[in-house]
Amino acid sequence: MSEITDTIAQIESEAAVAIATASSTEALEEVRVRFLGRKAQLPNLLRGVAQLPPQERGAVGKAANQARQGLEAAISAREGDLAASELQARLASDRIDVTLPGDPAPRLGRLHLLTRTRREIEDIFIGMGFSVAEGPEIETVYYNFDALNSAPTHPARLETDTFYLEDGLDPFDHLAPSARLLRTQTSPVQIRTMQAGPPPVYTIAPGRTYRPDSDATHTPQFTQVEGLAVDEGVTLADLQGTLLHFARAIFGPEREVRLRPHFFPFTEPSVEVDVSCFNCQRGIVTDGGRCPICKGTAWLEILGAGMVDPNVLAHGGPAYDPEQVSGFAFGMGIERIAMLKHGIPDLRLFYDNDLRFLEQV
Amino acid sequence: MRVPVSWLRAYCSPELDTFAIGERLAMTGIELERVETHGVSALEHFVVGKVLEAHRHPDADRLTVCQVDTGDDAPSQIVCGAWNVAAGQTVAVGKPGSVMPDGTRLKTAKLRGEPSAGMILAEDEVAIGIDHDGIMVLDDALAAGTPLAEVLPIADEVLVLEVTPNRPDELGVYGVAREVHAATGAPLAPAPWEDPAAPDLGSAGDLSGHATVEVQTDRCLRFTARAFKNVTVGQSPAWLKARLSAAGMRPISNVVDVTNYVMLLTGQPLHAFDLDKVAGHALTVRAATAGEPMQTLDGQTRTLDPEMVLIADREGPTSIAGVMGGARSEVSSETTRVLLEVATWDGANVHRTSLRLGLRSEASGRNEKGLQPEQAMHAQIVATRLMVEVCGATVVPGTIDIGGEGPPPQVIRLRDARITGLLGLEIPRPRVAEILSALQFGTTDAVDGLDVSVPAFRRGDITREADLIEEVARLGALQDLPATLPPRRGAAGALTPRQRLARAAADALVAQGLFEIIGWSFEGPELAARLGLQGTPHVMLRNPMSAEQSRMRTTVLGSLLDVAQRNRSRGATALALFEAGAVYLPLDGDPAGRETAEPQHLGALLSGPVRPGSWRDQTPPDADFFAVKGVLAGLLGAAGVPWELRPFAAQTLPAPPFLHPGRSAEVIIGDERAGWIGELHPSIAGQWDLEDAVAAFEIDLDVVAGHVAPAGYRDVTSYPEVREDLAVVVAETVPAATVVATALQAGRPLLVGAEVFDVYRDAERVGDGHVSLALRLRYRASDRTLTDEEVAGRRKRIVKALSAQLEGRVRDS
């Protein structure tokens, strides 16, 4: 019996040395196979316990079991140490140049500045209770001029100011109400909105508009937003308040607006609306120079407006009796708002669609 | 409208500088374009001089070396090139330091070796007139050194105003003076036609024996004429020429200058006939006959129509009414008798005539706005005095006056409550009356407001209560107006579902890396040809700015390609663009058709790398059909519509000619045709210099809108999903979508998803003409965890269906 226990003791000591000297997890695995594998001595001893005489079985079995457990624990401990140091070595050699560029971010697109400005304007007026209407871009003389109280001789009707469709009519006939044209303003939507239902009406109408003109401040196609409010007791002061709210939302809370009298066929009284310049103090910028945005005038013209002319209300139908309801209307160029806000010098940039421009603004 | 300020101040001169006057006008209704300086500046250097000596220049025959006393201690030497300079003359001198009308500053110079300290001035050099025929010779009574500005109108400021089309009364200097009076409160001098200090030199009564006039059309509202004899045609005096020049008109001769001067003062055009060239001394105002020719003052022959009105004498047309006179009876240097016509015309008719003849003049520009008949006699009165004073004429007694004055003044009730109701500001009635009186309206108190009578010169503009409220507002309310918000009864601001869809669609494309562009709604005829779409009907413009913008687009592909080409040529490699906007379709296919449709289209275009490259992904793949299909899927997924692609087929559904026939499809949303998707035909893309693949789609957003349904809820969190893969080999002709649909059908209801994740072709292992599709199958029940047996059962049915319906065979994995 002592022979066997001696053998076990010898195995234990050999294994202890082998475990301690195993230099890698791989070598340790070999050690494990050598001492604990299927063909190893110790497990064989354990399997052979049954063949021993009964009086020896207990002691040998116990010693072999203890030895096995001891070896397993030692291997496990050694394995932990080796693995940790191997990981450390691997990480130590796994160095990258952290200064190389990271992966490029997935490319995000962008809405066109005119669309973003349009949405900004829409959202301000939606917040004030206005809805958004759309109307056709191919309009008739009736909706674009007649119903808007434009005099038959108004120069805006000329072919130099309005695109007409080729429809076989007399080229000088700018008076036929059904003659078709590209709308020169979003104002026809005023009439269409009123004809669609009774007051109250609180609507804005953004969209493309067209005039034959092309230079740094004109493109043959441009974008307007029309506004129309018709209700009982709507006043010019309400127009001023509404536009003041709008101007502050767009250009900053310190802004003021002023109304200057003007003439538009479809409003009476008519005004042009200026907003105080957001870039300067009374026309002077901080370095003492003349403000390039307002040209030193301290005011920026942003839109035309007025109280809806009774003749225009009449085209809305009997529900729009000027003795019962009144209203204001305004129209602004989205390009102009965007140009002022972003300091864009040339209207044509909007329609050139250079990606470098689209990415920038 | 150019208003010389010295002229304006003759009638109304507020204690404000010129710019302040302009500002005040701008705040009350006449926009100030700018203030200009007319003539010279640095006035202290302009003086009267006496030519003491004049000798021919030793080295130049045409130059004279003068010694000029300019009031300084010693005479100045000035070299002069004028033919008429001579010793003993009193002349106008610009000394060194003078600033000329074009902005140049005079310096002491040497002319052919002779020093010259300034200039002896001709009329055109100080912008009084256009005469450059010699220097101005002044009155000898003037002392040397007298400031020249005290003697000659050599400098003025000009208010350049933008008069709105409703205010023809402000197309004259006196009309602007009236407005300045109302805007500033400065006193207004009497109108020059009503000035007690300058009474009318003409008289009423018959002109017979000298001239007769017959008016045969109601488009002439008033026709007045006066005759003058002993007229001496010549140059106008400097003061008159200076005012014309400053107002932007060229001095011509005294008679013509008088008519222009009076027009600039009163706003009313006039026409001077040489009475001796008026055949029969008889004028007839009548409609033209169809095709009637007429030679106008500019030397051109015009062809008239019966809607046009002309003035004829016994030999035919001599003037186009309200637009332009004729050459035949023009005033010339020989003229001694003048017939001065001042008439009021139907503005709309003048407008039409001027438009059709392409003939615009200072006269037509005023007449077409609709002048008032009273203005005609006002102009006659002022012109009569000037004909006498400036042209030495004798007035022939009598005045022809057909039509007479306009209707008596309209009286409009202006209610206090209405002012407050429209403006949102209460204005005391006395203040309202004060404002209206300053504008020369008559006011009398009424129960609920004022009764306001409209002066003749505002008759065309002011016809209603609202018009009066505008007058009150612009002069008395705008500065004090409160800022309030409207009542907004029943107003609930919100976007419509359709508008929200448009925003969501654009946002979905932006999120996928696309940039929005805004292209022209126009296109040129060559676009359809380049896309192979010749013969497509278009909405055509009658007056386009250019051929490239002569018709309305029927596709957004054109602007996408144009923008892609432009950006590619500027160095952009990766192109990912979209545009949302209308296209314009003649509904019945007939370009002259009366009905058009404007469906809202959404188009996208990809070309070049689908993602930015980097040092570890140096050649990312280029965009192709599947890249753009992914974009479309993202878009339609965000919109929440059911969709599929239907392959084009040469026989039954041919691809549009601009698409790659094998890499394109029709987009079906719900069961509606919604547009196309595909790679562009290489030869088409090449026309835009796009050499690599261009993948694009264009869909009708209105079709999308018709199929949006809110997404319903299913429980996808309570129980786990079971996933397994299945590789099935089918013939290449079987579309992947059919395989997926067959699997989904057979796996119902537990199979909730089947996605192709690998496509494998190998003649040996898969078989020639066959393809292996690997599907990822996802099973789920909302009420329990699925057992292996349940899933195995479904799988069996799927395999059986693929085999039976598509001859598909499952590959061992």
PDB file of N, CA and C in Angstrom, chain A residues 101 103 107 109-110 112 115 119 122-123 128 132 137-138 158-159 162 164 166 170 178 180 202 208 210 221 231 236-238 240 268 270 309 322-323 352-355, chain B residues 27-28 166 355-356 415 418 422-423 464 467 470 481 484 488-489 493 499 503 507 510 514 516 518-519 521 540 542-543 566-567 570 574 579 584 593-594 598 615-616:
ATOM      1  N   PRO A 101      -7.306  58.607 -38.527  1.00  0.00           N
ATOM      2  CA  PRO A 101      -8.703  59.067 -38.542  1.00  0.00           C
ATOM      3  C   PRO A 101      -9.674  57.950 -38.181  1.00  0.00           C
ATOM      4  N   ASP A 103     -13.530  56.171 -38.415  1.00  0.00           N
ATOM      5  CA  ASP A 103     -14.401  55.925 -39.563  1.00  0.00           C
ATOM      6  C   ASP A 103     -15.251  57.166 -39.814  1.00  0.00           C
ATOM      7  N   ARG A 107     -23.029  59.632 -43.788  1.00  0.00           N
ATOM      8  CA  ARG A 107     -23.310  60.952 -44.338  1.00  0.00           C
ATOM      9  C   ARG A 107     -24.769  61.311 -44.069  1.00  0.00           C
ATOM     10  N   GLY A 109     -27.810  63.885 -44.937  1.00  0.00           N
ATOM     11  CA  GLY A 109     -28.188  64.853 -45.957  1.00  0.00           C
ATOM     12  C   GLY A 109     -28.675  66.132 -45.314  1.00  0.00           C
ATOM     13  N   ARG A 110     -29.295  66.969 -46.102  1.00  0.00           N
ATOM     14  CA  ARG A 110     -29.753  68.245 -45.570  1.00  0.00           C
ATOM     15  C   ARG A 110     -30.913  68.738 -46.417  1.00  0.00           C
ATOM     16  N   HIS A 112     -32.852  71.672 -48.203  1.00  0.00           N
ATOM     17  CA  HIS A 112     -32.468  72.942 -48.822  1.00  0.00           C
ATOM     18  C   HIS A 112     -32.822  74.082 -47.868  1.00  0.00           C
ATOM     19  N   THR A 115     -36.290  75.273 -47.933  1.00  0.00           N
ATOM     20  CA  THR A 115     -37.272  74.399 -47.279  1.00  0.00           C
ATOM     21  C   THR A 115     -37.216  74.568 -45.775  1.00  0.00           C
ATOM     22  N   ARG A 119     -40.244  75.889 -43.531  1.00  0.00           N
ATOM     23  CA  ARG A 119     -40.798  75.161 -42.381  1.00  0.00           C
ATOM     24  C   ARG A 119     -40.771  76.017 -41.127  1.00  0.00           C
ATOM     25  N   GLU A 122     -43.604  78.358 -41.440  1.00  0.00           N
ATOM     26  CA  GLU A 122     -44.856  77.617 -41.250  1.00  0.00           C
ATOM     27  C   GLU A 122     -45.097  77.337 -39.772  1.00  0.00           C
ATOM     28  N   ASP A 123     -44.055  76.884 -39.094  1.00  0.00           N
ATOM     29  CA  ASP A 123     -44.227  76.476 -37.705  1.00  0.00           C
ATOM     30  C   ASP A 123     -44.573  77.659 -36.799  1.00  0.00           C
ATOM     31  N   MET A 128     -49.423  80.118 -34.027  1.00  0.00           N
ATOM     32  CA  MET A 128     -50.376  81.205 -33.768  1.00  0.00           C
ATOM     33  C   MET A 128     -51.783  80.838 -34.239  1.00  0.00           C
ATOM     34  N   VAL A 132     -52.027  75.787 -43.045  1.00  0.00           N
ATOM     35  CA  VAL A 132     -51.194  75.949 -44.229  1.00  0.00           C
ATOM     36  C   VAL A 132     -51.988  75.496 -45.450  1.00  0.00           C
ATOM     37  N   GLU A 137     -49.865  76.468 -59.173  1.00  0.00           N
ATOM     38  CA  GLU A 137     -48.880  77.429 -59.668  1.00  0.00           C
ATOM     39  C   GLU A 137     -49.283  77.958 -61.037  1.00  0.00           C
ATOM     40  N   ILE A 138     -49.990  77.132 -61.800  1.00  0.00           N
ATOM     41  CA  ILE A 138     -50.568  77.617 -63.056  1.00  0.00           C
ATOM     42  C   ILE A 138     -51.923  78.214 -62.694  1.00  0.00           C
ATOM     43  N   LEU A 158     -48.138  93.020 -67.480  1.00  0.00           N
ATOM     44  CA  LEU A 158     -47.423  93.010 -68.757  1.00  0.00           C
ATOM     45  C   LEU A 158     -46.603  91.732 -68.912  1.00  0.00           C
ATOM     46  N   GLU A 159     -46.339  91.416 -70.168  1.00  0.00           N
ATOM     47  CA  GLU A 159     -45.513  90.230 -70.440  1.00  0.00           C
ATOM     48  C   GLU A 159     -44.104  90.395 -69.904  1.00  0.00           C
ATOM     49  N   THR A 162     -44.991  89.080 -66.175  1.00  0.00           N
ATOM     50  CA  THR A 162     -45.756  87.860 -65.917  1.00  0.00           C
ATOM     51  C   THR A 162     -45.524  86.853 -67.033  1.00  0.00           C
ATOM     52  N   TYR A 164     -46.995  84.140 -69.271  1.00  0.00           N
ATOM     53  CA  TYR A 164     -48.289  83.625 -69.729  1.00  0.00           C
ATOM     54  C   TYR A 164     -48.081  82.296 -70.431  1.00  0.00           C
ATOM     55  N   GLU A 166     -48.710  79.570 -73.394  1.00  0.00           N
ATOM     56  CA  GLU A 166     -48.988  79.590 -74.828  1.00  0.00           C
ATOM     57  C   GLU A 166     -50.313  78.875 -75.024  1.00  0.00           C
ATOM     58  N   ASP A 170     -54.711  86.040 -77.961  1.00  0.00           N
ATOM     59  CA  ASP A 170     -54.063  87.268 -78.403  1.00  0.00           C
ATOM     60  C   ASP A 170     -52.947  87.613 -77.410  1.00  0.00           C
ATOM     61  N   SER A 178     -59.883  84.169 -67.989  1.00  0.00           N
ATOM     62  CA  SER A 178     -59.510  82.759 -67.994  1.00  0.00           C
ATOM     63  C   SER A 178     -58.130  82.523 -68.598  1.00  0.00           C
ATOM     64  N   ARG A 180     -54.334  81.958 -68.916  1.00  0.00           N
ATOM     65  CA  ARG A 180     -53.532  81.275 -67.904  1.00  0.00           C
ATOM     66  C   ARG A 180     -52.120  81.819 -67.823  1.00  0.00           C
ATOM     67  N   TYR A 202     -57.737  81.708 -41.001  1.00  0.00           N
ATOM     68  CA  TYR A 202     -56.359  82.042 -40.586  1.00  0.00           C
ATOM     69  C   TYR A 202     -55.445  81.078 -41.325  1.00  0.00           C
ATOM     70  N   ARG A 208     -44.116  78.072 -54.807  1.00  0.00           N
ATOM     71  CA  ARG A 208     -43.310  78.645 -55.882  1.00  0.00           C
ATOM     72  C   ARG A 208     -44.100  79.712 -56.626  1.00  0.00           C
ATOM     73  N   TYR A 210     -43.463  82.984 -59.875  1.00  0.00           N
ATOM     74  CA  TYR A 210     -42.668  83.184 -61.095  1.00  0.00           C
ATOM     75  C   TYR A 210     -42.812  84.614 -61.629  1.00  0.00           C
ATOM     76  N   GLN A 221     -37.896  82.165 -60.966  1.00  0.00           N
ATOM     77  CA  GLN A 221     -38.694  81.363 -60.047  1.00  0.00           C
ATOM     78  C   GLN A 221     -38.251  81.729 -58.634  1.00  0.00           C
ATOM     79  N   ASP A 231     -61.727  87.697 -40.071  1.00  0.00           N
ATOM     80  CA  ASP A 231     -62.537  87.349 -38.907  1.00  0.00           C
ATOM     81  C   ASP A 231     -63.311  88.611 -38.521  1.00  0.00           C
ATOM     82  N   LEU A 236     -55.612  96.483 -38.283  1.00  0.00           N
ATOM     83  CA  LEU A 236     -54.230  96.710 -38.711  1.00  0.00           C
ATOM     84  C   LEU A 236     -53.273  96.520 -37.534  1.00  0.00           C
ATOM     85  N   ALA A 237     -53.722  96.856 -36.336  1.00  0.00           N
ATOM     86  CA  ALA A 237     -52.887  96.632 -35.149  1.00  0.00           C
ATOM     87  C   ALA A 237     -52.648  95.133 -34.950  1.00  0.00           C
ATOM     88  N   ASP A 238     -53.656  94.323 -35.281  1.00  0.00           N
ATOM     89  CA  ASP A 238     -53.477  92.867 -35.197  1.00  0.00           C
ATOM     90  C   ASP A 238     -52.427  92.391 -36.197  1.00  0.00           C
ATOM     91  N   GLN A 240     -49.934  94.169 -37.197  1.00  0.00           N
ATOM     92  CA  GLN A 240     -48.634  94.562 -36.644  1.00  0.00           C
ATOM     93  C   GLN A 240     -48.204  93.590 -35.547  1.00  0.00           C
ATOM     94  N   GLU A 268     -56.029  97.630 -48.472  1.00  0.00           N
ATOM     95  CA  GLU A 268     -56.346  99.041 -48.238  1.00  0.00           C
ATOM     96  C   GLU A 268     -56.673  99.197 -46.765  1.00  0.00           C
ATOM     97  N   SER A 270     -52.504  99.736 -47.279  1.00  0.00           N
ATOM     98  CA  SER A 270     -51.382  98.854 -47.590  1.00  0.00           C
ATOM     99  C   SER A 270     -50.136  99.369 -46.886  1.00  0.00           C
ATOM    100  N   ASP A 309     -58.623  94.422 -49.103  1.00  0.00           N
ATOM    101  CA  ASP A 309     -59.486  95.392 -49.760  1.00  0.00           C
ATOM    102  C   ASP A 309     -60.920  94.847 -49.839  1.00  0.00           C
ATOM    103  N   PRO A 322     -67.823  93.037 -46.013  1.00  0.00           N
ATOM    104  CA  PRO A 322     -66.866  93.931 -45.345  1.00  0.00           C
ATOM    105  C   PRO A 322     -67.468  94.662 -44.146  1.00  0.00           C
ATOM    106  N   GLU A 323     -68.779  94.729 -44.061  1.00  0.00           N
ATOM    107  CA  GLU A 323     -69.395  95.353 -42.881  1.00  0.00           C
ATOM    108  C   GLU A 323     -69.390  94.384 -41.695  1.00  0.00           C
ATOM    109  N   ASP A 352     -28.702  77.367 -57.848  1.00  0.00           N
ATOM    110  CA  ASP A 352     -27.540  76.722 -58.439  1.00  0.00           C
ATOM    111  C   ASP A 352     -27.331  75.342 -57.810  1.00  0.00           C
ATOM    112  N   ASN A 353     -27.723  75.199 -56.539  1.00  0.00           N
ATOM    113  CA  ASN A 353     -27.665  73.908 -55.849  1.00  0.00           C
ATOM    114  C   ASN A 353     -26.261  73.320 -55.813  1.00  0.00           C
ATOM    115  N   ASP A 354     -25.259  74.161 -55.620  1.00  0.00           N
ATOM    116  CA  ASP A 354     -23.897  73.673 -55.428  1.00  0.00           C
ATOM    117  C   ASP A 354     -23.835  72.990 -54.061  1.00  0.00           C
ATOM    118  N   LEU A 355     -23.368  71.743 -54.047  1.00  0.00           N
ATOM    119  CA  LEU A 355     -23.367  70.981 -52.794  1.00  0.00           C
ATOM    120  C   LEU A 355     -22.567  71.686 -51.700  1.00  0.00           C
TER     121      LEU A 355
ATOM    122  N   MET B  27     -42.089 107.548 -45.014  1.00  0.00           N
ATOM    123  CA  MET B  27     -42.909 107.074 -43.898  1.00  0.00           C
ATOM    124  C   MET B  27     -44.380 107.419 -44.079  1.00  0.00           C
ATOM    125  N   THR B  28     -44.697 108.179 -45.123  1.00  0.00           N
ATOM    126  CA  THR B  28     -46.106 108.502 -45.347  1.00  0.00           C
ATOM    127  C   THR B  28     -46.602 107.998 -46.699  1.00  0.00           C
ATOM    128  N   ASN B 166     -51.208 104.061 -57.991  1.00  0.00           N
ATOM    129  CA  ASN B 166     -52.495 104.657 -57.645  1.00  0.00           C
ATOM    130  C   ASN B 166     -52.413 106.171 -57.481  1.00  0.00           C
ATOM    131  N   LEU B 355     -48.941  99.605 -75.368  1.00  0.00           N
ATOM    132  CA  LEU B 355     -48.467  98.229 -75.284  1.00  0.00           C
ATOM    133  C   LEU B 355     -48.378  97.584 -76.664  1.00  0.00           C
ATOM    134  N   ARG B 356     -49.439  97.754 -77.437  1.00  0.00           N
ATOM    135  CA  ARG B 356     -49.495  97.068 -78.733  1.00  0.00           C
ATOM    136  C   ARG B 356     -48.508  97.660 -79.716  1.00  0.00           C
ATOM    137  N   ARG B 415     -66.846 106.863 -41.045  1.00  0.00           N
ATOM    138  CA  ARG B 415     -67.365 106.621 -39.699  1.00  0.00           C
ATOM    139  C   ARG B 415     -66.220 106.470 -38.691  1.00  0.00           C
ATOM    140  N   ARG B 418     -65.604 102.926 -37.847  1.00  0.00           N
ATOM    141  CA  ARG B 418     -64.971 102.141 -38.908  1.00  0.00           C
ATOM    142  C   ARG B 418     -63.449 102.335 -38.884  1.00  0.00           C
ATOM    143  N   LEU B 422     -61.007  99.183 -38.242  1.00  0.00           N
ATOM    144  CA  LEU B 422     -60.059  98.691 -39.240  1.00  0.00           C
ATOM    145  C   LEU B 422     -58.611  98.865 -38.782  1.00  0.00           C
ATOM    146  N   LEU B 423     -58.361  99.929 -38.016  1.00  0.00           N
ATOM    147  CA  LEU B 423     -56.968 100.192 -37.632  1.00  0.00           C
ATOM    148  C   LEU B 423     -56.617  99.614 -36.269  1.00  0.00           C
ATOM    149  N   ARG B 464     -63.888 105.081 -51.770  1.00  0.00           N
ATOM    150  CA  ARG B 464     -64.600 104.352 -50.723  1.00  0.00           C
ATOM    151  C   ARG B 464     -64.084 104.763 -49.351  1.00  0.00           C
ATOM    152  N   ASP B 467     -60.607 103.696 -48.547  1.00  0.00           N
ATOM    153  CA  ASP B 467     -59.541 104.500 -49.144  1.00  0.00           C
ATOM    154  C   ASP B 467     -59.214 105.695 -48.252  1.00  0.00           C
ATOM    155  N   GLU B 470     -57.170 104.659 -45.287  1.00  0.00           N
ATOM    156  CA  GLU B 470     -55.748 104.538 -45.619  1.00  0.00           C
ATOM    157  C   GLU B 470     -55.053 105.895 -45.522  1.00  0.00           C
ATOM    158  N   LEU B 481     -49.499 102.869 -33.781  1.00  0.00           N
ATOM    159  CA  LEU B 481     -50.322 101.666 -33.815  1.00  0.00           C
ATOM    160  C   LEU B 481     -49.860 100.662 -32.764  1.00  0.00           C
ATOM    161  N   THR B 484     -51.195  94.092 -31.464  1.00  0.00           N
ATOM    162  CA  THR B 484     -52.134  93.168 -30.825  1.00  0.00           C
ATOM    163  C   THR B 484     -52.242  91.917 -31.684  1.00  0.00           C
ATOM    164  N   ARG B 488     -58.769  85.213 -33.535  1.00  0.00           N
ATOM    165  CA  ARG B 488     -58.525  83.806 -33.860  1.00  0.00           C
ATOM    166  C   ARG B 488     -59.635  82.893 -33.361  1.00  0.00           C
ATOM    167  N   ARG B 489     -60.847  83.310 -33.610  1.00  0.00           N
ATOM    168  CA  ARG B 489     -61.978  82.420 -33.324  1.00  0.00           C
ATOM    169  C   ARG B 489     -61.788  81.146 -34.124  1.00  0.00           C
ATOM    170  N   GLY B 493     -54.174  75.769 -35.486  1.00  0.00           N
ATOM    171  CA  GLY B 493     -53.111  75.597 -36.470  1.00  0.00           C
ATOM    172  C   GLY B 493     -52.560  74.188 -36.467  1.00  0.00           C
ATOM    173  N   GLN B 499     -49.585  67.292 -45.731  1.00  0.00           N
ATOM    174  CA  GLN B 499     -48.403  68.137 -45.517  1.00  0.00           C
ATOM    175  C   GLN B 499     -47.397  67.448 -44.595  1.00  0.00           C
ATOM    176  N   ARG B 503     -43.373  66.354 -45.418  1.00  0.00           N
ATOM    177  CA  ARG B 503     -42.226  66.595 -44.539  1.00  0.00           C
ATOM    178  C   ARG B 503     -41.537  65.279 -44.166  1.00  0.00           C
ATOM    179  N   ASP B 507     -37.721  64.225 -44.871  1.00  0.00           N
ATOM    180  CA  ASP B 507     -36.863  63.900 -43.731  1.00  0.00           C
ATOM    181  C   ASP B 507     -36.251  62.502 -43.871  1.00  0.00           C
ATOM    182  N   VAL B 510     -33.344  62.771 -46.196  1.00  0.00           N
ATOM    183  CA  VAL B 510     -32.224  63.455 -45.551  1.00  0.00           C
ATOM    184  C   VAL B 510     -31.515  62.497 -44.599  1.00  0.00           C
ATOM    185  N   LEU B 514     -29.272  62.092 -48.285  1.00  0.00           N
ATOM    186  CA  LEU B 514     -29.531  62.816 -49.527  1.00  0.00           C
ATOM    187  C   LEU B 514     -29.674  64.313 -49.253  1.00  0.00           C
ATOM    188  N   GLU B 516     -31.291  67.900 -50.386  1.00  0.00           N
ATOM    189  CA  GLU B 516     -32.402  68.428 -51.167  1.00  0.00           C
ATOM    190  C   GLU B 516     -31.914  69.516 -52.107  1.00  0.00           C
ATOM    191  N   ILE B 518     -33.375  72.444 -55.109  1.00  0.00           N
ATOM    192  CA  ILE B 518     -34.585  73.076 -55.644  1.00  0.00           C
ATOM    193  C   ILE B 518     -34.258  73.499 -57.062  1.00  0.00           C
ATOM    194  N   GLY B 519     -34.857  72.832 -58.006  1.00  0.00           N
ATOM    195  CA  GLY B 519     -34.565  73.068 -59.414  1.00  0.00           C
ATOM    196  C   GLY B 519     -35.590  74.000 -60.028  1.00  0.00           C
ATOM    197  N   SER B 521     -38.705  74.974 -62.284  1.00  0.00           N
ATOM    198  CA  SER B 521     -39.945  74.348 -62.759  1.00  0.00           C
ATOM    199  C   SER B 521     -39.998  74.337 -64.279  1.00  0.00           C
ATOM    200  N   MET B 540     -46.660  74.984 -72.318  1.00  0.00           N
ATOM    201  CA  MET B 540     -45.683  75.870 -72.949  1.00  0.00           C
ATOM    202  C   MET B 540     -45.875  77.309 -72.467  1.00  0.00           C
ATOM    203  N   ARG B 542     -45.650  81.370 -73.232  1.00  0.00           N
ATOM    204  CA  ARG B 542     -45.705  82.248 -74.397  1.00  0.00           C
ATOM    205  C   ARG B 542     -44.523  83.205 -74.404  1.00  0.00           C
ATOM    206  N   ASN B 543     -44.089  83.628 -73.230  1.00  0.00           N
ATOM    207  CA  ASN B 543     -43.022  84.631 -73.170  1.00  0.00           C
ATOM    208  C   ASN B 543     -41.901  84.161 -72.248  1.00  0.00           C
ATOM    209  N   ARG B 566     -23.484  69.540 -62.757  1.00  0.00           N
ATOM    210  CA  ARG B 566     -22.798  70.746 -62.303  1.00  0.00           C
ATOM    211  C   ARG B 566     -21.878  70.422 -61.123  1.00  0.00           C
ATOM    212  N   ASN B 567     -22.399  69.655 -60.167  1.00  0.00           N
ATOM    213  CA  ASN B 567     -21.597  69.353 -58.977  1.00  0.00           C
ATOM    214  C   ASN B 567     -20.452  68.401 -59.299  1.00  0.00           C
ATOM    215  N   ARG B 570     -17.689  70.218 -60.662  1.00  0.00           N
ATOM    216  CA  ARG B 570     -17.013  71.023 -59.637  1.00  0.00           C
ATOM    217  C   ARG B 570     -16.305  70.142 -58.609  1.00  0.00           C
ATOM    218  N   ALA B 574     -19.351  61.884 -54.732  1.00  0.00           N
ATOM    219  CA  ALA B 574     -20.548  61.215 -54.234  1.00  0.00           C
ATOM    220  C   ALA B 574     -21.740  62.145 -54.396  1.00  0.00           C
ATOM    221  N   GLU B 579     -35.263  65.991 -55.057  1.00  0.00           N
ATOM    222  CA  GLU B 579     -36.082  67.191 -55.193  1.00  0.00           C
ATOM    223  C   GLU B 579     -37.538  66.815 -55.005  1.00  0.00           C
ATOM    224  N   TYR B 584     -45.846  69.519 -64.300  1.00  0.00           N
ATOM    225  CA  TYR B 584     -46.980  70.242 -64.879  1.00  0.00           C
ATOM    226  C   TYR B 584     -47.419  69.516 -66.138  1.00  0.00           C
ATOM    227  N   GLY B 593     -54.551  72.786 -74.362  1.00  0.00           N
ATOM    228  CA  GLY B 593     -55.704  72.408 -73.547  1.00  0.00           C
ATOM    229  C   GLY B 593     -55.869  73.340 -72.367  1.00  0.00           C
ATOM    230  N   ARG B 594     -57.048  73.467 -71.878  1.00  0.00           N
ATOM    231  CA  ARG B 594     -57.325  74.413 -70.812  1.00  0.00           C
ATOM    232  C   ARG B 594     -57.042  73.821 -69.441  1.00  0.00           C
ATOM    233  N   GLU B 598     -51.001  69.373 -61.624  1.00  0.00           N
ATOM    234  CA  GLU B 598     -49.705  69.662 -60.993  1.00  0.00           C
ATOM    235  C   GLU B 598     -49.417  68.633 -59.919  1.00  0.00           C
ATOM    236  N   TRP B 615      -9.279  55.267 -44.838  1.00  0.00           N
ATOM    237  CA  TRP B 615      -8.032  54.524 -45.019  1.00  0.00           C
ATOM    238  C   TRP B 615      -8.254  53.038 -44.856  1.00  0.00           C
ATOM    239  N   ARG B 616      -9.364  52.650 -44.204  1.00  0.00           N
ATOM    240  CA  ARG B 616      -9.579  51.214 -44.111  1.00  0.00           C
ATOM    241  C   ARG B 616     -10.782  50.745 -44.909  1.00  0.00           C
TER     242      ARG B 616
END
